[in-house]
Structure formats: structure tokens, C-alpha cells
XYZ file of C-alpha atoms in Angstrom:
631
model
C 0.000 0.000 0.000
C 1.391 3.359 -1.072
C 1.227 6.786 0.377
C -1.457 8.923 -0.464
C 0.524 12.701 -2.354
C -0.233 15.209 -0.010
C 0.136 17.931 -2.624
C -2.507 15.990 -4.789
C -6.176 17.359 -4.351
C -8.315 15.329 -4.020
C -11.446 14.646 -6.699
C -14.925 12.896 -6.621
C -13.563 11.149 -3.432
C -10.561 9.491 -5.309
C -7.197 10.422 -4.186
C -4.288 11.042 -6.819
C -1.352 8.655 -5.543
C 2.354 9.139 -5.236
C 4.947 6.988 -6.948
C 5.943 3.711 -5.108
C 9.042 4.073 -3.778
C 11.348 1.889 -5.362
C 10.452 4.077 -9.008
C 10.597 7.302 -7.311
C 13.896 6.273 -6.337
C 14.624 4.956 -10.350
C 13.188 8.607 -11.501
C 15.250 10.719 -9.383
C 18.173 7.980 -10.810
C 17.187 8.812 -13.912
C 17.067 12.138 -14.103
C 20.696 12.576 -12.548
C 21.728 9.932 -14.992
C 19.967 12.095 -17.836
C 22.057 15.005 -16.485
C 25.101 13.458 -16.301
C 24.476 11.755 -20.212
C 24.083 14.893 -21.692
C 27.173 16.543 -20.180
C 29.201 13.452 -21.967
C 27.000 13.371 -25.120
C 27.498 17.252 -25.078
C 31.131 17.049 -25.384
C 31.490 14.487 -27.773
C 28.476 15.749 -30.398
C 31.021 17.915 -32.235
C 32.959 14.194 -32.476
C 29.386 12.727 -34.147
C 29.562 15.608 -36.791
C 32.517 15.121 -37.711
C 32.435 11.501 -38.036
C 29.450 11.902 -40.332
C 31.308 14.861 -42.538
C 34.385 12.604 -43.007
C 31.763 10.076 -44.324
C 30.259 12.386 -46.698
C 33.745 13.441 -47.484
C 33.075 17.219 -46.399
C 36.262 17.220 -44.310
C 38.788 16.957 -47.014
C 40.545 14.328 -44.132
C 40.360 11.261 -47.228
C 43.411 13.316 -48.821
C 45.545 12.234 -46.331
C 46.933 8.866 -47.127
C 48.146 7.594 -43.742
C 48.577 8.099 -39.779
C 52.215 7.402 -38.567
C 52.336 6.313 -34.934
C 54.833 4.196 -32.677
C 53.316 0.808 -31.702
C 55.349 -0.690 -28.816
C 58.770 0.559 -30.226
C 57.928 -0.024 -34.317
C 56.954 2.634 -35.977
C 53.522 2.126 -38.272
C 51.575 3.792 -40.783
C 47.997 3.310 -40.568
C 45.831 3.678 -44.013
C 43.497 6.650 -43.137
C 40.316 5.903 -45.719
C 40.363 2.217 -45.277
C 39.234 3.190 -41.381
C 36.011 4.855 -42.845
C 35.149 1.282 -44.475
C 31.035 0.013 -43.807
C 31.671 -3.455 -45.326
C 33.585 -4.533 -43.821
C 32.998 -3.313 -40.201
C 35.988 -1.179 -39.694
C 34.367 2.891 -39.333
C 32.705 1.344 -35.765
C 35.866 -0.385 -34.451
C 37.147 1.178 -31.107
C 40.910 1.323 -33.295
C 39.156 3.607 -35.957
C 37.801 5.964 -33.356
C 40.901 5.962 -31.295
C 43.194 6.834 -34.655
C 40.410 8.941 -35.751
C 39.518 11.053 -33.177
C 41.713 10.550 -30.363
C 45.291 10.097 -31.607
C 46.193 13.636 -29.823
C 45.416 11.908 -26.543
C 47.864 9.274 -27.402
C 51.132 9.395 -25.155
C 53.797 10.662 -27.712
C 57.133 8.992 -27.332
C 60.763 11.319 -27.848
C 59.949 11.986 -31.371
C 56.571 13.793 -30.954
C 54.893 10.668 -32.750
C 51.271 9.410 -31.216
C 52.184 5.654 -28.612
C 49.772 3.173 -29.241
C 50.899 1.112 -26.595
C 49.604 -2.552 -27.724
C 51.090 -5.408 -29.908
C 53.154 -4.417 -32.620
C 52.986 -7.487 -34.397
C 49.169 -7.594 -34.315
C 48.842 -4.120 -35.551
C 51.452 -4.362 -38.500
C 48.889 -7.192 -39.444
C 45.789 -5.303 -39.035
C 46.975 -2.064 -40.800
C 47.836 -4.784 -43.837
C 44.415 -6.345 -43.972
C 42.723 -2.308 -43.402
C 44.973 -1.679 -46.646
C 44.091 -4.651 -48.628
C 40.264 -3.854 -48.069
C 40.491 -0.107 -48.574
C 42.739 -1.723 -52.159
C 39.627 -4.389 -53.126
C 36.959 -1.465 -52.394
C 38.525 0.476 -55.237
C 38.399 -2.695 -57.273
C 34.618 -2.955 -55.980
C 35.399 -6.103 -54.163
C 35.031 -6.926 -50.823
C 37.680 -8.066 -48.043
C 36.954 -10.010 -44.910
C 39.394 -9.101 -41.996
C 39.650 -11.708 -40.102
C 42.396 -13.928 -37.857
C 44.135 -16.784 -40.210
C 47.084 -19.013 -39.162
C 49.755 -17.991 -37.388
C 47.540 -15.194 -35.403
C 44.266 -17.177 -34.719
C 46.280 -19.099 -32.478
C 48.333 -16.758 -30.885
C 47.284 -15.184 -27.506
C 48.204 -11.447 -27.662
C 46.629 -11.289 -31.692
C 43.210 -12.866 -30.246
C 43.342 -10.127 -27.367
C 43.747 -7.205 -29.303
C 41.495 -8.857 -32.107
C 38.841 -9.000 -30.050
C 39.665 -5.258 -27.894
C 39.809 -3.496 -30.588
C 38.296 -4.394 -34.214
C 35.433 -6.524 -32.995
C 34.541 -4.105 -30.142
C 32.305 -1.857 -31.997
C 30.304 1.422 -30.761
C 28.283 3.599 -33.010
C 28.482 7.367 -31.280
C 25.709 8.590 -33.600
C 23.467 5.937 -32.792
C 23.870 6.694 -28.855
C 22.845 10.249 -29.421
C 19.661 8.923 -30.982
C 19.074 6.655 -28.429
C 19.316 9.652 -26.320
C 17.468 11.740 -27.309
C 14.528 9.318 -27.466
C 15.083 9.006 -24.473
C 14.823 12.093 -23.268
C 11.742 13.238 -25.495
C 10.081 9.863 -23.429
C 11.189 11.156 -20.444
C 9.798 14.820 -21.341
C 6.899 13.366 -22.542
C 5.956 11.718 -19.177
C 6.789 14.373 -17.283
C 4.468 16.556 -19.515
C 1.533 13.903 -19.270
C 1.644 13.870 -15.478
C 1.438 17.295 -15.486
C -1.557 17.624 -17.322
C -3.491 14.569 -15.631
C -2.911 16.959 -11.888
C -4.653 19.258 -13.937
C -7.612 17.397 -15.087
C -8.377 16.213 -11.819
C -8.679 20.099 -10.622
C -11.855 20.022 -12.619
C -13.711 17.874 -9.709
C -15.668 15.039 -10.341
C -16.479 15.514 -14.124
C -12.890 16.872 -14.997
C -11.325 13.658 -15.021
C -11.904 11.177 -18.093
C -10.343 8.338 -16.791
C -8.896 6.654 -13.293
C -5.941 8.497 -11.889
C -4.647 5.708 -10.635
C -4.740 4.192 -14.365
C -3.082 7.007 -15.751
C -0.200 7.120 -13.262
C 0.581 3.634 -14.269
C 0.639 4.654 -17.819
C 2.787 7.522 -17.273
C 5.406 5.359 -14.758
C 5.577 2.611 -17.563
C 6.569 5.407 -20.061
C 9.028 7.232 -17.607
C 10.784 3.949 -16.633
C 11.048 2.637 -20.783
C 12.528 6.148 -20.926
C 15.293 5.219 -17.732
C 15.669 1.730 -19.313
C 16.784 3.513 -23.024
C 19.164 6.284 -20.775
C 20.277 2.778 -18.819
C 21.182 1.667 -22.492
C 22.479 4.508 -23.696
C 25.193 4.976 -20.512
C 26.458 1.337 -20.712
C 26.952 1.686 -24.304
C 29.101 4.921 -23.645
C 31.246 3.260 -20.651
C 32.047 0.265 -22.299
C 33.616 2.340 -24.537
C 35.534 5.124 -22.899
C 36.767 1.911 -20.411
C 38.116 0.006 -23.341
C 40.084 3.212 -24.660
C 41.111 4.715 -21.912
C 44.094 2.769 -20.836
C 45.231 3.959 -24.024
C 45.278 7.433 -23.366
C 46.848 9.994 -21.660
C 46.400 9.756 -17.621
C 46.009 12.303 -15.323
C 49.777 11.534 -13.991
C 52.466 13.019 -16.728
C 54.921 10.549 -15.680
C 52.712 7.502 -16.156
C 52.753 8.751 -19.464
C 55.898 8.777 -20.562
C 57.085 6.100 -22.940
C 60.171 3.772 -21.975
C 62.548 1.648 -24.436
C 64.832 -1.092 -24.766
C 67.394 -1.640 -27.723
C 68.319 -5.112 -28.302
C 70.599 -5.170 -31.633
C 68.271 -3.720 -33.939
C 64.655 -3.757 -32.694
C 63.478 -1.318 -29.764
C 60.577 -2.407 -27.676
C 58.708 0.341 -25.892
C 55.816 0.536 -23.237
C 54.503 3.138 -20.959
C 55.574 4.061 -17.187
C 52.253 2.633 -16.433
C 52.016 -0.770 -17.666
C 55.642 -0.771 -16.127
C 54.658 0.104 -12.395
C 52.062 -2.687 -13.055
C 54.931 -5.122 -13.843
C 56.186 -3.891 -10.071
C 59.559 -1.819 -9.584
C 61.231 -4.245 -7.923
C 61.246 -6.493 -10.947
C 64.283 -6.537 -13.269
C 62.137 -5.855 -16.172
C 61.272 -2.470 -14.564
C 64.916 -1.610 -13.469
C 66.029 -2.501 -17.344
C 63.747 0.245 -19.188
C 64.817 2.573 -16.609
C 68.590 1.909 -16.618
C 69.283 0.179 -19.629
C 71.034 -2.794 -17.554
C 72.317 -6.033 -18.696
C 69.904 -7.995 -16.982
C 68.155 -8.380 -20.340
C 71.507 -10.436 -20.869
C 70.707 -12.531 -23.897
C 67.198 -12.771 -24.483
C 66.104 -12.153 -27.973
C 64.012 -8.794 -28.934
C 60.526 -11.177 -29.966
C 61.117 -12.965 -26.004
C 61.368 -9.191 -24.526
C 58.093 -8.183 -26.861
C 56.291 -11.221 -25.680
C 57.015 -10.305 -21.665
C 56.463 -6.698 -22.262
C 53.083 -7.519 -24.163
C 51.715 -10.446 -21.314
C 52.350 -7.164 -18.772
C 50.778 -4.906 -21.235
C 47.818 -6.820 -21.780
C 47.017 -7.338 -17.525
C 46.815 -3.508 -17.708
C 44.370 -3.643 -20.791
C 42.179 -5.912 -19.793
C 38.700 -5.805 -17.836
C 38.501 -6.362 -14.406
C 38.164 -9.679 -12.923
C 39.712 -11.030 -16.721
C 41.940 -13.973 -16.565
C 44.808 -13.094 -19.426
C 46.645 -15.507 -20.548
C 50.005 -15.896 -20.568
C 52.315 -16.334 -24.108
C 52.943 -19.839 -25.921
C 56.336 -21.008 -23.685
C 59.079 -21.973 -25.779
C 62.644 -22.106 -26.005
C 64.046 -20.032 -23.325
C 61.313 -17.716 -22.688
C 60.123 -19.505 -19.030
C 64.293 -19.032 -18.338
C 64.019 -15.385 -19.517
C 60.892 -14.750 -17.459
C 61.858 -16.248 -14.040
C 64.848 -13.748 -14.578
C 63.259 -10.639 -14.940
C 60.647 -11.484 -11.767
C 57.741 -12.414 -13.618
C 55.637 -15.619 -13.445
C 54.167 -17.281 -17.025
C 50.561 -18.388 -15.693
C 47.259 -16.749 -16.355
C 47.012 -13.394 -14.423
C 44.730 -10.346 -13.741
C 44.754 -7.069 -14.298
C 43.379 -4.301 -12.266
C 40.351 -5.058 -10.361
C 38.273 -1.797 -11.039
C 37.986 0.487 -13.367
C 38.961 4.135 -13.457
C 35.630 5.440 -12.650
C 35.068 2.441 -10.253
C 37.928 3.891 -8.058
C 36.922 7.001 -8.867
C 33.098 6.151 -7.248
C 35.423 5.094 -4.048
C 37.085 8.036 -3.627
C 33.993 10.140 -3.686
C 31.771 7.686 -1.128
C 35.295 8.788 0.991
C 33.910 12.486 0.476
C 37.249 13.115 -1.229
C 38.300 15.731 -3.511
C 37.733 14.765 -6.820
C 41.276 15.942 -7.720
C 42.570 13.001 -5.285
C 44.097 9.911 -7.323
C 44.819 6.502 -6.430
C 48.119 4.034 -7.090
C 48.448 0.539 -6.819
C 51.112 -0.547 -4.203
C 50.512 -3.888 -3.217
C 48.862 -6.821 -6.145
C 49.033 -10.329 -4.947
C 49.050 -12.411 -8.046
C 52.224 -9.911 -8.754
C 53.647 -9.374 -5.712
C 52.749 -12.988 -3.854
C 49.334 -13.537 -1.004
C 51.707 -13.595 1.653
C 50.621 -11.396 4.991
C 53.953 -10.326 5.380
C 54.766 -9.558 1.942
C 51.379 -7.286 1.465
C 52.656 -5.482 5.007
C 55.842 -4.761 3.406
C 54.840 -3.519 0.456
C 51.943 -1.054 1.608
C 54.068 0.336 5.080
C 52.495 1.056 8.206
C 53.307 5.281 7.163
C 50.500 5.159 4.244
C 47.446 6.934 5.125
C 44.134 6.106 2.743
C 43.855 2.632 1.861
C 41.628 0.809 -0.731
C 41.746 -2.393 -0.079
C 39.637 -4.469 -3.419
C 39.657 -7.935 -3.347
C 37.734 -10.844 -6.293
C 36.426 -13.535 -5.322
C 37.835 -17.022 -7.559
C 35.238 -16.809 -10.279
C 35.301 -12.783 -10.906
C 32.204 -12.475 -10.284
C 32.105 -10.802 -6.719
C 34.654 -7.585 -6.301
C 34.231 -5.831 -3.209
C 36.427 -4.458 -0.399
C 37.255 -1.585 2.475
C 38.455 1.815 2.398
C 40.562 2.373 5.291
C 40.927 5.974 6.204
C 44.159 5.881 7.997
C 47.479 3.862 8.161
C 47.590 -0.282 8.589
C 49.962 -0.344 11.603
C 51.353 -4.228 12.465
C 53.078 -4.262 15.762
C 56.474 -4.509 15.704
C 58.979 -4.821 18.490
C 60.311 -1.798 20.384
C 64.002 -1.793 20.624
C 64.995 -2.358 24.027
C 67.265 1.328 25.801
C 70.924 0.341 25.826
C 72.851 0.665 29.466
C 75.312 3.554 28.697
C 78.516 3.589 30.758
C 78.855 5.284 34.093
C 82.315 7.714 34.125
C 84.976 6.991 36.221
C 84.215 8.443 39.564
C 87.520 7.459 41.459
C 90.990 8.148 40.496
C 92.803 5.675 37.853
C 96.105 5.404 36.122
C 96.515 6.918 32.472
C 95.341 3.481 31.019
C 92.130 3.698 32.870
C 91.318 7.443 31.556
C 92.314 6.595 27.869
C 89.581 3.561 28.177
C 87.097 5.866 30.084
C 87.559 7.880 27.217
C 86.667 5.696 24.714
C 83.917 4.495 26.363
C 82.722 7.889 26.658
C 83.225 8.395 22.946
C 81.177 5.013 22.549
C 78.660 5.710 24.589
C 78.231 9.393 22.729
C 78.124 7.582 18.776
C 75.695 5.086 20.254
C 73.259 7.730 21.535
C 73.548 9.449 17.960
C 72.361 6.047 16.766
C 69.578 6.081 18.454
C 68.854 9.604 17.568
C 68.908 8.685 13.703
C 66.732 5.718 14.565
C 64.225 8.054 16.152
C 64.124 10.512 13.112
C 63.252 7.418 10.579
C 60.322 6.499 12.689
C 56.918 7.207 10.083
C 55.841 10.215 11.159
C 52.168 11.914 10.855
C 50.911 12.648 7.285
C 50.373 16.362 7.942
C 47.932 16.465 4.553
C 45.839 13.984 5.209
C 42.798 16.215 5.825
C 40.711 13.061 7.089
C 40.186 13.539 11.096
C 41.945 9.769 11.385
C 44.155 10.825 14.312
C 45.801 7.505 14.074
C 49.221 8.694 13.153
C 51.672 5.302 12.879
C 53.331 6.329 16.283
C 50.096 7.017 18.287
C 48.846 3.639 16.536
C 52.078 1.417 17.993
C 51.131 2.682 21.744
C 48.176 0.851 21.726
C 50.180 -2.173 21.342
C 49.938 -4.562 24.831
C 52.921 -5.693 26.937
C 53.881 -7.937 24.398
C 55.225 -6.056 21.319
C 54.323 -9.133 18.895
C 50.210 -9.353 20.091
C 47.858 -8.535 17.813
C 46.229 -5.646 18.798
C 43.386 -3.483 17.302
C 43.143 0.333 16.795
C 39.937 2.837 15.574
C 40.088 3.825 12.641
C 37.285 5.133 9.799
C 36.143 3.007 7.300
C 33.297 1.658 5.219
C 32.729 -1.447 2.864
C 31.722 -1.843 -0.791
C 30.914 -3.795 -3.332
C 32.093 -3.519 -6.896
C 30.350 -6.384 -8.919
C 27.933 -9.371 -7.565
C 26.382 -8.434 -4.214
C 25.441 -5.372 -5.948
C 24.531 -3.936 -9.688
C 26.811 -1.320 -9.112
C 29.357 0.389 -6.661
C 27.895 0.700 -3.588
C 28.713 1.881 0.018
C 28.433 -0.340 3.106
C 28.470 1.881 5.868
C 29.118 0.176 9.168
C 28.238 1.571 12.436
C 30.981 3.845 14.044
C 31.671 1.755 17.117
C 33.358 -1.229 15.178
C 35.054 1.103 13.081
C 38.426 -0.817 13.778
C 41.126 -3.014 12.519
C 43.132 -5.752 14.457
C 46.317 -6.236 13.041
C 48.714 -9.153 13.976
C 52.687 -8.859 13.281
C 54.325 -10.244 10.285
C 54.908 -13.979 10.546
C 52.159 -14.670 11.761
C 50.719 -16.811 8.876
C 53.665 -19.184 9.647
C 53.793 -22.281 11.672
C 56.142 -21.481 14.826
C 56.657 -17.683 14.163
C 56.102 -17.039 17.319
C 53.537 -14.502 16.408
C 49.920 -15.016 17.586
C 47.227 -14.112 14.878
C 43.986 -12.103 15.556
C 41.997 -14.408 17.401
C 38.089 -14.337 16.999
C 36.191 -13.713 20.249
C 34.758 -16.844 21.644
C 35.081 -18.848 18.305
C 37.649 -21.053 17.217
C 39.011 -19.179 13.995
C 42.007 -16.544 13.647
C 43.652 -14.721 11.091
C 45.909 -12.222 10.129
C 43.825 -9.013 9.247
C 40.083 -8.356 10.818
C 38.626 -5.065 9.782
C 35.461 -4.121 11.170
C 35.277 -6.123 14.456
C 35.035 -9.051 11.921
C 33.122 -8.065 9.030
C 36.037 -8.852 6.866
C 38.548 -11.252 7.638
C 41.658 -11.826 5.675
C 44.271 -15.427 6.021
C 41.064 -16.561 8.138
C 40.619 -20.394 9.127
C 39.622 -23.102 11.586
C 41.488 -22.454 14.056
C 43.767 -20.229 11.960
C 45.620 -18.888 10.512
C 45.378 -19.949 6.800
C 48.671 -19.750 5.386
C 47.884 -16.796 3.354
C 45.088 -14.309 2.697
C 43.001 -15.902 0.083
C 41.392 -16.933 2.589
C 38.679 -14.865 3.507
C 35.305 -14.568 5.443
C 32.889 -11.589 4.977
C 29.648 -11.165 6.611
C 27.689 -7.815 6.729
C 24.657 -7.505 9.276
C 21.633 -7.512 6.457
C 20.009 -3.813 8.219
C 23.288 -2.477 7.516
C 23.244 -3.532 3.791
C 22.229 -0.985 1.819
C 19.232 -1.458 -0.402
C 19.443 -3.609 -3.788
C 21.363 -6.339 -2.139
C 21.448 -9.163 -4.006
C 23.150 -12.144 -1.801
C 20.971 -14.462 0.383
C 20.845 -13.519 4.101
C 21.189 -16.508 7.143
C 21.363 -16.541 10.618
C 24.959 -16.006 11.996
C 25.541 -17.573 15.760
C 28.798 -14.602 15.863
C 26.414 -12.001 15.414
C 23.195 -13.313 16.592
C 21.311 -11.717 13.681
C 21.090 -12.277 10.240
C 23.544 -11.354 7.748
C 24.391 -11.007 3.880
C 27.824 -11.237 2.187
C 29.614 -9.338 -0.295
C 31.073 -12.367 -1.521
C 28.774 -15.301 -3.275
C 29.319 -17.189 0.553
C 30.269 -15.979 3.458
C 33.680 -18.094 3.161
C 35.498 -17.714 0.339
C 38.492 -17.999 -1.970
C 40.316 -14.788 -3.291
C 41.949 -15.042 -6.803
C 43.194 -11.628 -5.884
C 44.036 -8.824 -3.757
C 44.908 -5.459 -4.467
C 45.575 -2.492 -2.057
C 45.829 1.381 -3.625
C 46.783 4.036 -1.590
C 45.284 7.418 -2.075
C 47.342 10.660 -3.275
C 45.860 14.176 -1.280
C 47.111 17.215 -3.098
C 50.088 18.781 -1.268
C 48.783 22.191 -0.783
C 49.232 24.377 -3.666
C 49.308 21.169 -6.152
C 46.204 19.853 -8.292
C 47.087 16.396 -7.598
């Protein structure tokens, strides 16, 4: 039963009735999303006209013969007319916008030229067949494009195959789609409008039921939200695929990076480096130039450089697959730090971290980088505490479920402190009081001298201590010091800390990204020292109150548990329980909720089961601006 509109008058003893909530909800949705469409659509409608000029051939763009860019360290030229092609499908491929339309947006590499950073053996093969069909059009012939022997077996030409040339979008198409849309919308909008005023007219005004015509008018106004629904996925799918591509917000994630090995160069950006990890040899090689490419051949280099490249290209929660091993490419791998089995890339997408950042009530000029990626780095406790340090305030902590179908997470406002041991005050040496022979003063006074460099020891180990991010602008007054006094008697027991935070979901418990706000008063972690994940460490692991399980890592007062297991720890942090109280999960939950004996209530997870595996774990820590700076 729905609420009676108190704004509605009533007529012939019939009241007019509100929207239900779950569509007034889905209006005011759609509206904001209509907002937000046309802002995009806006910006890119000048892009539509041209498109359709150069089709007509009003631009005069069909006189120039080719687009020169560097693919991965070979330089390419791209037939321009061929990309304007209907039959076959080329004008709608995501590689004919991107050369089209965004080739400015391109990194450039030391030449000035445009970086498409992808496989330059794939592309020297596409930009032959684009040629041979623009050739056969001419002839008025037709050419199919499509994967033959040796490429339709190989793994980085059925990647960028399928990214690229059988991706299609069709810009114009959207905008039609949108504006549909929007006249629908209008159109309902205008109807209900007119049906408040018929029913001023009392109880001969109205022709038909109110309550009829509302219905009518919802069903419009929510085809009209289903089109926009349409119209926005068709737009994300493709600024997600392209964007890697381009440009990023950070200049030196941009820049482009080469090895020469005899006579081929093989180039890739600062960002699909970092992703490789800088503590790899790869990294250290395109940086310095070192030998520790030794004697690996320039196609072994391309195919390591391209398996890293293609982690960073692909969607979230994709498995890509490593390249064909032979020869001494597993040798040259294990070398440079990297492992040959099937891998992910990142787990969100831009504007999924970007919806993170702004549940945080960040600034939207605040950024994110990846400092911690299991599959890369290992799942070991220890190994994700090194690599994040306890003197990083803002964490996002993401983590996929085995499957890829559930992503979801924490964002920890504040540092992830483990205890450590506090080193124990050395006994300095009393002076000589009493009289003593020459000897005795000499060794006084090189105890004295002792005792003096020690002290400045200790000093210098005081000033590396983390200290307190003074721009953290996030009322977590949890500096890494303050944190570490918490710690009990024992320096190596867990111990847990406040600390602001919330839960989300990315993909599976929820349609979209969504906030899990949890009540202030378990807004904690409990940490346990490094080592703890292995047998006789000698340090205990976060033990669960009353229950027999442990782990390493429990945020929440338990909501999220990471290494958990009966009786714990597991023996690393793929192992994972989640549980979420179901009144604190927002609504549009999708899970199942059952009764928890820990909680005494029932509860949903953001994961398919409230145990599960992790295929992978990734932690990003968020960049303020330093005052002064954008970002």
C-alpha cells in the first residue's frame, strides 16, 4: 500500500497517488543519470559531426593517405580511408575511433609521434588487412578481416582482435538513443502534469482513473530510464576500453620507456611498467638500460612486455593468458621477476575507483596508485605489510572472489599499523668516579666516545620512525606512532586500533558500486605482526572472540577477515570470510541472508558465501594534493 501525495487534491472522493518508492527512487536515478548523459553526449556531439562529414567526405581528411604512430617501439603507418570502411565493419571499431579522433590523446614517445601502446605485431597485421580492403573497395570487391594461421592461435593477436576491431560502438546511434530518451522522459513528465490538472476540474474533470493514468505515465518514464540505462552502458564500455590507451592524469605515467636489443626497440609506458612492479628486473632494465636483459632475444622481450601490457588492458576480474612457452622464454621470465601463468589485471575500473574516492567524500582531484597486487607481488601477509608500510594513510583495499564475479572491499581511512617490536634502551657507561692510572682514563675515554656515537644512533633511529601525514585532511588521528602505543605488553600481540572506514561492493552483491556503511563503534582493525601466517613464528594471529578461527587481518570487528581459518591462521590471505549484518546492507542487495551464531542476527555477504576464496588482492593508496598542487 502506497502513500497517499499530499500535494494531490483530491477529486470525486478518489485520491491522486504518489509513486511507489522503489520508481521514485529509479526517476530521481534517472534524471541525474539524464544530467550526467548529456554533459558526456554534449562534449562528444562535435565528435558525431565530424564523423558523419568525413563520411560524406566534407572534411577533405580522405586526402591524407596515412597516420604514422609508434606501436610498442615499431613505428607504423595506418591507411586513413580504409578506417572509414562500412563493409567490412571497420568505421565502428574502437581502433578507428581511437586513430580517428583521439590520436592527440595518445602518449607521444621522444619523437613527438602518437604511442599506441599494444602489440606491434598484431597491428602491422591489421593495418595490412585495413589496406588490402580499402585496395579491393577500389576494385569494388570486398575483403573479410579476419584472424588466419599464425595469429588465430596466438594469444596477444586474439586479445587485441577482439579489444579493438570486434569491439564496436556507433556514437551517432547513442545520441539517438538519447534523445529518445529524453523526449520519453519529457513526454511523461508533460503527461503527469496535465493529468494533476484534469483532476482540478472535480468530479467531471477527469476522463479516466488516476490511478490508471499514473501507471501509464510510470511505464513510459521507466522505458525512458531503461533507453538512458542503455544509452550509458553503451558509452562506458567504450571510454573503459580506450582509456588505458590514453593519456592519464599523472604526466609521468605517461611517458614512454625503451629497450634496444641489436636492432629492434621495444617500448611501453611508465604505467604498464609500475604494473609489472619496480622491484622487478624488467622495470629496473627500461629505466637503466642494464644487462639484466643479458641474452634474451628482442621477440622474447616483446612477448614479456606484451603479457604485462595486456594485464593492464584488460577488464577487471579477466583472466589473461600468458604467451605460448618456448625455447628459453620460461628461463628469460623467471629472470626478470615475472611468473608465465594466467594473471589479472586491475580489479576496477577508473571510474570504479573514482566512485570510491567520492563515497570517501574526497576531492575529486585526489588519485589513487596501486602498491601492493598479490598475483604480482605474492598472497603472503607479510609480503602485502611490506609492500603497503604502516606510514600510508588512505587505503583501498579491493579484493575478487575465484570466479570474478564478486569484487568488493574496504576503504581504510588511515594507516595499517602491524606491531612490531620496540628496541629495548641500551645501558650507557657510568664515568669513572675514582681516580685511575693513564690506562684507565684513555679507556674511560673511549667508552665515553662510545657511549656518545651510540646515543647518535639512536637519535637517527628516532628521526626514521613514520611520522604523521600532515595532509591527510581526514580527522583519522591515528598517526603510525600514536597507533604502535596501543600495542599490549607484548610487542608481537595482535592488537586493534579505531580507525574510519566503510565497505563496498564492486560487482555481484550489488549492480553497481555501492557503500556499506558500518556503524561507528566497530570502526576498527586488528592487526597481527608479520609472521604470523607461519607455523612457529612465534607470532599469535587475531583471534576471533569466543570462536575457534584466527587470522591475520580483521577489519570491522570481523566483518572482513583476511588469512582466516579453523582455528587459523590460513597460510595466506586468500582466505577470507565476509559477513555484513543484512540492516546495515544498503538497499538492492542481491546475496541471500542466514542466521549467523557470531552475530546473533542475520547477515548477507559481499562475496557469493560468506567463506570464500580470493583469486586476488589489491591495495591502492590514495594521493591528497600537497597544498598548492592539483594532484
Amino acid at each position: 500500500m502506497y502513500k497517499a501525495d499530499p500535494h494531490s487534491p483530491k477529486s470525486g472522493g478518489a485520491s491522486a497517488t504518489s509513486l511507489p518508492p522503489h520508481l521514485t527512487t529509479s526517476l530521481k536515478r534517472g534524471v541525474q543519470a539524464t544530467k550526467h548523459m548529456a554533459e558526456l553526449l554534449e562534449k562528444h556531439q562535435q565528435i558525431v559531426d565530424d564523423l558523419l562529414k568525413v563520411r560524406r567526405g566534407e572534411t577533405g581528411r580522405e586526402s591524407e593517405e596515412e597516420i604514422e604512430l609508434n606501436v610498442g617501439g615499431r613505428v607504423l603507418a595506418a591507411p586513413k580511408r580504409p578506417l572509414l570502411l562500412q563493409s567490412p565493419p571497420v568505421r565502428d571499431s574502437f581502433i578507428a575511433h581511437i586513430l580517428l579522433y583521439y590520436l592527440d590523446s595518445l602518449p607521444k614517445d621522444s619523437k613527438g609521434r602518437p604511442f599506441l601502446d599494444a602489440d606491434p605485431v598484431y597491428m602491422d597485421w591489421l593495418f595490412d588487412e585495413l589496406a588490402t580492403a580499402g585496395a579491393a573497395e577500389l576494385r569494388g570487391e570486398k575483403h573479410k578481416i579476419e584472424l588466419v594461421a599464425p595469429h588465430d592461435r596466438d594469444t596477444s593477436s586474439l586479445f587485441y582482435h577482439e579489444l579493438l576491431f570486434t569491439n564496436k560502438t556507433n556514437i551517432a546511434k547513442l545520441l539517438r538513443e538519447y534523445e529518445e530518451a529524453e523526449e520519453e522522459l519529457h513526454n511523461a513528465a508533460t503527461a503527469a502534469k496535465e493529468r494533476h490538472v484534469d483532476t482540478k476540474g472535480g468530479p467531471g474533470g477527469g476522463k479516466s482513473s488516476p490511478v490508471i493514468e499514473m501507471k501509464t505515465h510510470q511505464a513510459r518514464a521507466m522505458d525512458a530510464l531503461e533507453a538512458l540505462l542503455e544509452v550509458e552502458h553503451g558509452l562506458k564500455k567504450f571510454y573503459r576500453t580506450i582509456s588505458p590507451f590514453l593519456k592519464t592524469w599523472s604526466a609521468d605515467e605517461n611517458s614512454v620507456k625503451s629497450v634496444r636489443i641489436l636492432t629492434k626497440t621495444v617500448s611501453t609506458t611508465e604505467a604498464t611498467l609500475r604494473l609489472i612492479g619496480r622491484d622487478k628486473h624488467l622495470y629496473t632494465a627500461f629505466h637503466n638500460n642494464e644487462s639484466k636483459i643479458g641474452k634474451m632475444s628482442s621477440a622474447d622481450l616483446l612477448k614479456l612486455v606484451d603479457f604485462c601490457r595486456r594485464q593492464r588492458l584488460a577488464a577487471p576480474g579477466t583472466a589473461v593468458k600468458p604467451p605460448k612457452t618456448a625455447g628459453q622464454l620460461p628461463n628469460h621470465a623467471k629472470i626478470q621477476g615475472l611468473t608465465l601463468g594466467s594473471a589479472y589485471g586491475p580489479l576496477m575500473w577508473e571510474d570504479e575507483l573514482q566512485d570510491i574516492i567520492e563515497m570517501a567524500g574526497k576531492d575529486n582531484t585526489v588519485k589513487a596508485t596501486l602498491v601492493f597486487k598479490a598475483t604480482r607481488d605474492g598472497f603472503g601477509y607479510g609480503t602485502m605489510l611490506g609492500c603497503v608500510g604502516p606510514e600510508r594513510y588512505g587505503l583501498v583495499l579491493v579484493l575478487m572472489e575465484e570466479g570474478g564475479t564478486h569484487r568488493f572491499g574496504c576503504f581504510i581511512d588511515g594507516p595499517l599499523v602491524p606491531p612490531q617490536p620496540q628496541p629495548q634502551p641500551q645501558p650507557q657507561e657510568e664515568a669513572n668516579q675514582g681516580e685511575a692510572n693513564q690506562g684507565e682514563a684513555n679507556q674511560e675515554e673511549a667508552n665515553q666516545e662510545e657511549a656518545k656515537q651510540e646515543e647518535a644512533n639512536q637519535e637517527d633511529d628516532t628521526e626514521e620512525q613514520p611520522q604523521a601525514d600532515t595532509n591527510n585532511n581526514n580527522n583519522t588521528e591515528m598517526p603510525a606512532l600514536a597507533a604502535r602505543e596501543l600495542q599490549k605488553e607484548d610487542d608481537l600481540m595482535p592488537y586493534r586500533y579505531p580507525v574510519p572506514l566503510f565497505l563496498f561492493s564492486l560487482s555481484g552483491a550489488y549492480d553497481e558500486p555501492t557503500k556499506v556503511d558500518i556503524p561507528q563503534e566497530i570502526q576498527d582493525i586488528s592487526v597481527s605482526a608479520p609472521g604470523s601466517e607461519l607455523p612457529r613464528s612465534g607470532s599469535p594471529s587475531v583471534k576471533a572472540i569466543d570462536m575457534d578461527y584466527s587470522g591475520n587481518l580483521s577489519i570491522a570487528r570481523g566483518n572482513l577477515w583476511l588469512g582466516w581459518a579453523t582455528p587459523g591462521p590460513a597460510i595466506d590471505m586468500s582466505s577470507c570470510q565476509c559477513w555484513v549484518r543484512l540492516e546495515h546492507l544498503p538497499d538492492g542487495y542481491k546475496g541471500l541472508g542466514v542466521f549467523s551464531d557470531t552475530a546473533d542476527a542475520q547477515v548477507g555477504s559481499l562475496a557469493s558465501n560468506i567463506e570464500c576464496k580470493l583469486a586476488e588482492i589489491e591495495v591502492y593508496h590514495v594521493i591528497r594534493p600537497r597544498p598548492g598542487h592539483a594532484g
